[in-house]
């Protein structure tokens, strides 16, 4: 049996008149992530962590911003696309630990539904997923509400 760890990071600007999409959910808020896709930092960081652990490149190589095919892409579809390749290579997920960095909105009520959504997308039990939220104590662009970010670590095993 072999194990591989992977890390992923993503950050997007928060701007008016965009839906706030995070962890596969659309949450009511006055701003949303600006991006070529829906700007879902949790799913993007998770996708990159899976690719990193499996040694399959990065999200920018898989879904180039220059490719109109992926314009306004649903990040859940990108994650599923990558997850298929990772599982076809023989990997399964031991666990994923996800941290969201943002000032607002408060995520307390959304963490459980986000985990359920991501578990359903991957077809795995929810207890393999951890989701944490942190503010930046009003420091820097994230702390000032101009951006949000996510960091994800995954462990894969290959039987
Ligand atoms: Mg992104």
Coordinates of N, CA, C and O and ligand atoms in Angstrom, one line a residue:
X1 N 0.8 -1.2 0.0 CA 0.0 0.0 0.0 C 0.9 1.2 0.0 O 1.9 1.3 0.7
X2 N 0.5 2.2 -0.8 CA 1.3 3.5 -0.8 C 0.4 4.7 -0.5 O -0.8 4.6 -0.8
X3 N 1.0 5.7 0.1 CA 0.3 6.9 0.5 C 0.9 8.1 -0.1 O 2.1 8.1 -0.3
X4 N 0.1 9.1 -0.4 CA 0.6 10.3 -1.0 C -0.2 11.5 -0.3 O -1.4 11.5 -0.3
X5 N 0.6 12.5 0.1 CA -0.1 13.7 0.6 C -0.1 14.8 -0.5 O 0.7 14.8 -1.4
X6 N -1.1 15.6 -0.5 CA -1.2 16.7 -1.5 C -1.7 17.9 -0.8 O -2.5 17.9 0.2
X7 N -1.3 19.1 -1.3 CA -1.8 20.3 -0.8 C -2.4 21.2 -1.9 O -1.9 21.1 -3.0
X8 N -3.4 22.0 -1.5 CA -4.0 22.9 -2.5 C -4.3 24.2 -1.9 O -4.6 24.3 -0.7
X9 N -4.1 25.3 -2.6 CA -4.4 26.6 -2.1 C -5.2 27.4 -3.3 O -4.9 27.2 -4.4
X10 N -6.1 28.2 -2.9 CA -6.8 29.1 -3.9 C -7.2 30.4 -3.2 O -7.6 30.4 -2.0
X11 N -7.2 31.4 -4.0 CA -7.7 32.7 -3.5 C -8.4 33.4 -4.7 O -8.1 33.3 -5.9
X12 N -9.5 34.1 -4.4 CA -10.3 34.8 -5.4 C -10.7 36.2 -4.8 O -10.9 36.3 -3.5
X13 N -10.7 37.2 -5.6 CA -11.3 38.5 -5.2 C -12.8 38.4 -4.9 O -13.5 37.6 -5.6
X14 N -13.3 39.1 -4.0 CA -14.7 39.2 -3.7 C -15.2 40.5 -4.3 O -14.7 41.6 -3.9
X15 N -16.2 40.4 -5.1 CA -16.8 41.6 -5.8 C -18.3 41.6 -5.7 O -18.9 40.5 -5.6
X16 N -18.9 42.8 -5.9 CA -20.4 42.9 -6.0 C -20.9 42.1 -7.2 O -20.2 42.0 -8.2
X17 N -22.2 41.8 -7.1 CA -22.9 41.2 -8.3 C -22.4 39.9 -8.8 O -22.4 39.6 -10.0
X18 N -21.8 39.1 -7.8 CA -21.4 37.7 -8.2 C -22.0 36.8 -7.1 O -22.0 37.2 -5.9
X19 N -22.6 35.7 -7.5 CA -23.1 34.7 -6.4 C -21.9 34.3 -5.5 O -20.8 34.0 -6.0
X20 N -22.2 34.1 -4.3 CA -21.2 33.6 -3.3 C -21.2 32.1 -3.3 O -22.1 31.5 -2.7
X21 N -20.3 31.5 -4.1 CA -20.2 30.1 -4.2 C -19.0 29.5 -3.4 O -17.9 30.0 -3.6
X22 N -19.3 28.6 -2.5 CA -18.2 28.1 -1.7 C -18.6 26.6 -1.3 O -19.7 26.4 -0.8
X23 N -17.6 25.8 -1.4 CA -17.8 24.4 -1.0 C -19.0 23.7 -1.7 O -19.7 22.9 -1.2
X24 N -19.3 24.2 -3.0 CA -20.4 23.6 -3.7 C -21.8 24.2 -3.4 O -22.8 23.8 -4.0
X25 N -21.8 25.1 -2.5 CA -23.1 25.8 -2.1 C -23.1 27.2 -2.6 O -22.1 27.8 -2.7
X26 N -24.3 27.7 -2.8 CA -24.5 29.1 -3.0 C -25.1 29.7 -1.8 O -26.2 29.3 -1.4
X27 N -24.4 30.7 -1.2 CA -24.7 31.2 0.1 C -25.2 32.7 -0.1 O -24.5 33.4 -0.8
X28 N -26.3 33.1 0.6 CA -26.7 34.5 0.4 C -25.6 35.5 1.0 O -25.2 35.3 2.2
X29 N -25.1 36.4 0.2 CA -24.1 37.4 0.6 C -24.1 38.5 -0.4 O -24.5 38.3 -1.6
X30 N -23.6 39.7 0.0 CA -23.7 40.8 -0.9 C -22.6 40.8 -2.0 O -22.7 41.6 -2.9
X31 N -21.6 39.9 -1.8 CA -20.5 39.8 -2.8 C -20.3 38.4 -3.1 O -20.8 37.5 -2.5
X32 N -19.5 38.2 -4.2 CA -19.1 36.8 -4.5 C -17.7 36.8 -5.2 O -17.2 37.8 -5.5
X33 N -17.1 35.6 -5.3 CA -15.8 35.5 -5.9 C -15.8 35.8 -7.4 O -16.6 35.3 -8.1
X34 N -14.8 36.7 -7.7 CA -14.6 37.0 -9.1 C -13.7 35.9 -9.7 O -12.8 35.4 -9.1
X35 N -14.1 35.4 -10.9 CA -13.2 34.4 -11.5 C -13.8 33.9 -12.9 O -14.9 34.2 -13.2
X36 N -12.9 33.3 -13.6 CA -13.2 32.7 -14.9 C -14.3 31.6 -14.7 O -15.2 31.5 -15.5
X37 N -14.2 30.9 -13.6 CA -15.3 29.9 -13.2 C -16.2 30.6 -12.2 O -16.2 31.8 -12.0
X38 N -16.8 29.7 -11.4 CA -17.7 30.3 -10.3 C -16.8 30.7 -9.1 O -17.3 31.3 -8.1
X39 N -15.5 30.5 -9.1 CA -14.6 31.0 -8.1 C -14.7 30.3 -6.8 O -14.4 30.9 -5.7
X40 N -15.1 29.0 -6.8 CA -15.2 28.3 -5.5 C -13.9 27.8 -5.0 O -13.3 26.9 -5.4
X41 N -13.4 28.6 -4.0 CA -12.0 28.4 -3.6 C -11.8 27.0 -2.9 O -10.7 26.4 -2.9
X42 N -12.8 26.6 -2.2 CA -12.7 25.3 -1.5 C -12.6 24.1 -2.5 O -11.7 23.3 -2.4
X43 N -13.5 24.2 -3.5 CA -13.4 23.1 -4.5 C -12.1 23.2 -5.4 O -11.6 22.2 -5.7
X44 N -11.7 24.4 -5.7 CA -10.5 24.6 -6.4 C -9.2 24.1 -5.6 O -8.4 23.4 -6.2
X45 N -9.2 24.4 -4.4 CA -8.0 24.0 -3.6 C -8.1 22.5 -3.4 O -7.0 21.8 -3.4
X46 N -9.3 21.9 -3.2 CA -9.4 20.5 -3.1 C -9.0 19.8 -4.4 O -8.3 18.8 -4.3
X47 N -9.4 20.3 -5.5 CA -9.0 19.7 -6.8 C -7.5 19.7 -6.9 O -6.9 18.7 -7.4
X48 N -6.9 20.9 -6.6 CA -5.4 21.0 -6.7 C -4.7 20.0 -5.8 O -3.7 19.4 -6.1
X49 N -5.3 19.9 -4.6 CA -4.6 19.0 -3.6 C -4.7 17.5 -4.1 O -3.7 16.8 -4.0
X50 N -5.8 17.1 -4.7 CA -6.0 15.8 -5.2 C -5.0 15.6 -6.4 O -4.3 14.5 -6.5
X51 N -4.9 16.6 -7.3 CA -4.0 16.4 -8.4 C -2.5 16.4 -7.9 O -1.7 15.6 -8.4
X52 N -2.2 17.2 -6.9 CA -0.8 17.2 -6.3 C -0.5 15.8 -5.7 O 0.6 15.3 -6.0
X53 N -1.4 15.3 -4.9 CA -1.1 14.0 -4.3 C -1.0 12.9 -5.3 O -0.1 12.0 -5.2
X54 N -1.8 12.9 -6.4 CA -1.7 11.9 -7.4 C -0.6 12.1 -8.4 O -0.4 11.3 -9.3
X55 N 0.0 13.3 -8.3 CA 1.1 13.6 -9.3 C 0.6 13.8 -10.7 O 1.2 13.5 -11.7
X56 N -0.6 14.5 -10.8 CA -1.3 14.6 -12.1 C -1.3 16.1 -12.6 O -2.1 16.4 -13.4
X57 N -0.4 16.9 -12.1 CA -0.4 18.3 -12.6 C -1.2 19.2 -11.7 O -1.3 19.0 -10.5
X58 N -1.7 20.3 -12.3 CA -2.5 21.3 -11.5 C -3.7 21.7 -12.2 O -3.9 21.4 -13.4
X59 N -4.6 22.4 -11.5 CA -5.9 22.8 -12.0 C -5.8 23.7 -13.2 O -6.6 23.6 -14.2
X60 N -4.7 24.5 -13.3 CA -4.5 25.4 -14.4 C -4.2 24.7 -15.7 O -4.6 25.1 -16.8
X61 N -3.5 23.5 -15.6 CA -3.2 22.7 -16.7 C -4.4 21.9 -17.2 O -4.6 21.8 -18.4
X62 N -5.2 21.5 -16.3 CA -6.4 20.7 -16.6 C -7.5 21.6 -17.2 O -8.2 21.2 -18.1
X63 N -7.6 22.8 -16.7 CA -8.7 23.7 -17.1 C -8.2 25.1 -17.4 O -8.4 26.0 -16.6
X64 N -7.5 25.3 -18.5 CA -6.8 26.6 -18.8 C -7.8 27.7 -18.9 O -8.8 27.5 -19.6
X65 N -7.6 28.8 -18.3 CA -8.5 30.0 -18.4 C -8.6 30.4 -19.8 O -9.6 31.0 -20.2
X66 N -7.6 30.1 -20.7 CA -7.7 30.5 -22.1 C -8.7 29.6 -22.9 O -9.0 29.9 -24.0
X67 N -9.1 28.5 -22.3 CA -10.0 27.5 -23.0 C -11.5 27.9 -22.7 O -11.9 27.8 -21.6
X68 N -12.2 28.4 -23.7 CA -13.6 28.8 -23.6 C -14.5 27.7 -23.1 O -15.5 28.0 -22.5
X69 N -14.0 26.5 -23.2 CA -14.8 25.3 -22.8 C -15.1 25.4 -21.3 O -16.1 24.9 -20.8
X70 N -14.2 26.0 -20.5 CA -14.3 26.0 -19.1 C -14.8 27.4 -18.5 O -14.8 27.6 -17.3
X71 N -15.2 28.3 -19.4 CA -15.7 29.6 -19.0 C -16.9 29.4 -18.2 O -17.8 28.7 -18.6
X72 N -17.0 30.1 -17.0 CA -18.2 30.0 -16.1 C -18.4 28.5 -15.7 O -19.6 28.1 -15.5
X73 N -17.4 27.7 -15.7 CA -17.5 26.3 -15.4 C -18.0 26.2 -13.9 O -17.6 27.0 -13.0
X74 N -18.8 25.2 -13.7 CA -19.2 24.8 -12.4 C -18.0 24.0 -11.7 O -17.6 23.0 -12.3
X75 N -17.5 24.5 -10.6 CA -16.3 23.9 -10.0 C -16.6 22.5 -9.6 O -15.7 21.7 -9.5
X76 N -17.8 22.2 -9.3 CA -18.2 20.8 -8.9 C -17.9 19.8 -10.1 O -17.4 18.7 -9.9
X77 N -18.2 20.3 -11.3 CA -17.9 19.5 -12.4 C -16.4 19.3 -12.7 O -16.0 18.2 -13.0
X78 N -15.7 20.3 -12.4 CA -14.2 20.2 -12.5 C -13.6 19.2 -11.5 O -12.8 18.4 -11.8
X79 N -14.1 19.3 -10.3 CA -13.7 18.4 -9.2 C -14.0 17.0 -9.6 O -13.2 16.1 -9.5
X80 N -15.2 16.7 -10.1 CA -15.6 15.4 -10.4 C -14.8 14.8 -11.6 O -14.4 13.7 -11.5
X81 N -14.5 15.7 -12.5 CA -13.7 15.3 -13.7 C -12.3 14.8 -13.2 O -11.8 13.8 -13.6
X82 N -11.7 15.6 -12.3 CA -10.4 15.3 -11.8 C -10.4 14.0 -10.8 O -9.6 13.2 -10.9
X83 N -11.5 14.0 -10.0 CA -11.6 12.9 -9.1 C -11.7 11.5 -9.8 O -11.2 10.5 -9.4
X84 N -12.4 11.6 -11.0 CA -12.5 10.3 -11.8 C -11.1 9.9 -12.3 O -10.7 8.7 -12.2
X85 N -10.2 10.8 -12.7 CA -8.9 10.5 -13.1 C -8.1 10.0 -12.0 O -7.3 9.0 -12.1
X86 N -8.2 10.6 -10.8 CA -7.5 10.2 -9.6 C -7.9 8.8 -9.2 O -7.0 7.9 -8.9
X87 N -9.2 8.5 -9.2 CA -9.6 7.2 -8.7 C -9.3 6.1 -9.8 O -8.9 5.0 -9.5
X88 N -9.3 6.5 -11.1 CA -8.9 5.6 -12.1 C -7.4 5.2 -12.0 O -7.0 4.1 -12.5
X89 N -6.6 6.1 -11.5 CA -5.2 5.8 -11.2 C -5.0 4.9 -10.0 O -3.9 4.6 -9.6
X90 N -6.1 4.5 -9.4 CA -6.0 3.6 -8.3 C -6.0 4.2 -6.9 O -5.8 3.5 -5.9
X91 N -6.2 5.5 -6.8 CA -6.1 6.2 -5.5 C -7.5 6.3 -4.9 O -8.5 6.5 -5.5
X92 N -7.5 6.2 -3.5 CA -8.7 6.5 -2.8 C -8.3 7.5 -1.7 O -7.2 7.6 -1.3
X93 N -9.3 8.3 -1.2 CA -9.1 9.3 -0.3 C -9.1 8.8 1.2 O -10.1 8.1 1.6
X94 N -8.0 9.0 1.9 CA -8.0 8.7 3.3 C -8.7 9.8 4.1 O -9.7 9.6 4.8
X95 N -8.3 11.1 3.9 CA -9.0 12.2 4.4 C -8.6 13.5 3.7 O -7.6 13.6 3.0
X96 N -9.4 14.5 3.9 CA -9.1 15.8 3.4 C -9.4 16.8 4.5 O -10.5 16.7 5.2
X97 N -8.5 17.7 4.8 CA -8.6 18.7 5.8 C -8.6 20.1 5.1 O -7.7 20.4 4.4
X98 N -9.7 20.8 5.2 CA -9.9 22.0 4.5 C -10.1 23.2 5.4 O -10.9 23.2 6.4
X99 N -9.4 24.3 5.1 CA -9.5 25.5 5.9 C -9.9 26.7 4.9 O -9.2 26.9 3.9
X100 N -11.0 27.4 5.3 CA -11.4 28.6 4.5 C -10.9 29.8 5.3 O -11.1 29.9 6.5
X101 N -10.4 30.8 4.6 CA -10.0 32.0 5.2 C -10.9 33.1 4.6 O -10.8 33.4 3.4
X102 N -11.7 33.7 5.5 CA -12.6 34.8 5.0 C -13.1 35.6 6.2 O -13.1 35.0 7.4
X103 N -13.5 36.8 6.0 CA -13.9 37.7 7.1 C -15.5 37.5 7.2 O -16.0 37.5 8.4
X104 N -16.2 37.4 6.1 CA -17.6 37.3 6.2 C -18.1 36.7 4.9 O -17.4 36.8 3.9
X105 N -19.2 36.0 4.8 CA -20.1 35.7 5.9 C -19.6 34.7 6.9 O -18.6 34.0 6.6
X106 N -20.3 34.6 8.0 CA -20.0 33.5 9.0 C -20.4 32.2 8.4 O -21.5 32.0 7.8
X107 N -19.5 31.2 8.5 CA -19.8 29.9 7.9 C -20.3 28.8 8.8 O -20.6 27.7 8.4
X108 N -20.5 29.1 10.1 CA -20.9 28.1 11.1 C -22.1 27.3 10.6 O -22.0 26.0 10.7
X109 N -23.1 27.9 10.0 CA -24.3 27.2 9.6 C -24.1 26.4 8.4 O -24.9 25.6 8.0
X110 N -23.0 26.7 7.6 CA -22.8 26.1 6.3 C -21.8 25.0 6.3 O -21.7 24.3 5.3
X111 N -21.1 24.8 7.4 CA -20.0 23.8 7.3 C -20.5 22.4 7.1 O -20.0 21.7 6.3
X112 N -21.5 22.0 7.9 CA -22.1 20.7 7.7 C -22.7 20.4 6.3 O -22.3 19.4 5.7
X113 N -23.5 21.4 5.8 CA -24.0 21.2 4.5 C -22.9 21.1 3.4 O -23.0 20.4 2.4
X114 N -21.8 21.9 3.6 CA -20.7 21.9 2.7 C -20.0 20.5 2.7 O -19.7 20.0 1.6
X115 N -19.8 20.0 3.9 CA -19.1 18.7 3.9 C -20.0 17.6 3.3 O -19.5 16.8 2.5
X116 N -21.3 17.7 3.5 CA -22.2 16.8 2.9 C -22.2 16.9 1.4 O -22.2 15.9 0.7
X117 N -22.2 18.1 0.9 CA -22.1 18.3 -0.5 C -20.9 17.7 -1.2 O -20.9 17.0 -2.2
X118 N -19.7 18.0 -0.5 CA -18.4 17.6 -1.1 C -18.3 16.0 -1.0 O -17.9 15.4 -1.9
X119 N -18.8 15.5 0.1 CA -18.8 14.0 0.2 C -19.7 13.4 -0.9 O -19.3 12.3 -1.4
X120 N -20.8 14.0 -1.1 CA -21.7 13.5 -2.2 C -21.0 13.6 -3.6 O -21.1 12.6 -4.4
X121 N -20.3 14.7 -3.8 CA -19.7 14.9 -5.1 C -18.6 13.8 -5.3 O -18.4 13.3 -6.4
X122 N -17.9 13.4 -4.2 CA -16.8 12.5 -4.3 C -17.3 11.0 -4.1 O -16.5 10.1 -4.4
X123 N -18.5 10.9 -3.6 CA -19.0 9.5 -3.3 C -18.3 8.9 -2.2 O -17.9 7.7 -2.2
X124 N -18.0 9.7 -1.1 CA -17.2 9.2 0.0 C -18.0 9.5 1.3 O -18.9 10.4 1.3
X125 N -17.7 8.9 2.4 CA -18.3 9.2 3.7 C -17.9 10.6 4.2 O -16.7 11.0 4.0
X126 N -18.8 11.3 4.8 CA -18.5 12.6 5.3 C -17.4 12.7 6.4 O -16.7 13.7 6.5
X127 N -17.2 11.5 7.1 CA -16.2 11.5 8.2 C -14.8 11.5 7.6 O -13.8 11.6 8.4
X128 N -14.6 11.5 6.3 CA -13.3 11.7 5.7 C -12.9 13.1 5.5 O -11.8 13.5 5.1
X129 N -13.9 14.0 5.8 CA -13.7 15.4 5.5 C -13.7 16.3 6.7 O -14.6 16.0 7.6
X130 N -12.8 17.2 6.8 CA -12.9 18.2 7.9 C -12.9 19.6 7.2 O -12.2 19.8 6.2
X131 N -13.7 20.5 7.8 CA -13.8 21.8 7.2 C -13.8 22.9 8.3 O -14.5 22.8 9.3
X132 N -12.8 23.8 8.2 CA -12.6 24.8 9.3 C -12.7 26.2 8.6 O -12.4 26.3 7.5
X133 N -13.1 27.1 9.4 CA -13.2 28.5 8.9 C -12.4 29.4 9.8 O -12.5 29.3 11.1
X134 N -11.6 30.3 9.3 CA -10.9 31.3 10.1 C -11.0 32.7 9.5 O -11.0 32.8 8.3
X135 N -11.0 33.7 10.3 CA -10.9 35.0 9.8 C -9.5 35.4 9.8 O -8.6 34.7 10.4
X136 N -9.1 36.5 9.2 CA -7.8 37.0 9.2 C -7.6 38.2 10.1 O -6.7 39.0 10.0
X137 N -8.6 38.3 11.1 CA -8.5 39.3 12.1 C -8.4 40.7 11.5 O -7.7 41.6 12.0
X138 N -9.1 40.9 10.4 CA -9.2 42.2 9.7 C -7.9 42.7 9.1 O -7.7 43.8 8.7
X139 N -7.0 41.7 9.0 CA -5.6 42.1 8.4 C -5.6 41.7 6.9 O -6.0 40.6 6.6
X140 N -5.0 42.6 6.1 CA -4.7 42.3 4.7 C -6.0 42.2 3.9 O -7.1 42.5 4.4
X141 N -5.9 41.9 2.6 CA -7.0 41.9 1.7 C -8.1 41.0 2.1 O -9.3 41.3 2.0
X142 N -7.8 39.8 2.7 CA -8.8 38.9 3.1 C -9.5 39.5 4.3 O -10.8 39.5 4.4
X143 N -8.7 40.0 5.3 CA -9.3 40.6 6.5 C -10.2 41.8 6.2 O -11.1 42.1 6.9
X144 N -9.9 42.5 5.1 CA -10.7 43.6 4.7 C -11.9 43.3 3.8 O -12.6 44.1 3.3
X145 N -12.1 42.0 3.6 CA -13.2 41.5 2.8 C -13.1 41.6 1.3 O -14.0 41.5 0.6
X146 N -11.8 41.9 0.8 CA -11.6 42.0 -0.6 C -11.4 40.7 -1.3 O -11.3 40.6 -2.5
X147 N -11.2 39.6 -0.5 CA -10.9 38.3 -1.1 C -11.2 37.2 -0.1 O -11.5 37.5 1.1
X148 N -11.2 36.0 -0.6 CA -11.3 34.8 0.3 C -10.4 33.8 -0.2 O -10.1 33.8 -1.4
X149 N -10.0 32.8 0.6 CA -9.0 31.8 0.2 C -9.3 30.5 0.9 O -10.1 30.5 1.9
X150 N -8.7 29.5 0.4 CA -8.9 28.1 1.0 C -7.6 27.4 0.9 O -6.8 27.5 -0.1
X151 N -7.3 26.6 1.9 CA -6.1 25.7 1.9 C -6.7 24.3 2.2 O -7.5 24.1 3.1
X152 N -6.2 23.3 1.4 CA -6.7 21.9 1.6 C -5.5 21.0 1.6 O -4.6 21.1 0.8
X153 N -5.5 20.1 2.5 CA -4.5 19.0 2.5 C -5.2 17.7 2.4 O -6.3 17.5 3.1
X154 N -4.8 16.8 1.5 CA -5.4 15.5 1.3 C -4.4 14.4 1.5 O -3.2 14.6 1.3
X155 N -4.8 13.2 2.0 CA -4.0 12.0 2.0 C -4.7 11.0 1.1 O -5.9 10.7 1.3
X156 N -4.0 10.5 0.1 CA -4.5 9.4 -0.7 C -3.8 8.1 -0.4 O -2.6 8.1 0.0
X157 N -4.5 7.0 -0.6 CA -3.9 5.7 -0.5 C -4.2 4.9 -1.8 O -5.2 5.0 -2.4
X158 N -3.2 4.1 -2.2 CA -3.3 3.3 -3.3 C -3.1 1.8 -2.9 O -2.1 1.5 -2.3
X159 N -4.1 1.0 -3.1 CA -4.1 -0.4 -2.6 C -3.5 -1.2 -3.7 O -3.8 -1.1 -4.9
Ligands
LIG1 MG1 -9.7 29.3 -8.3

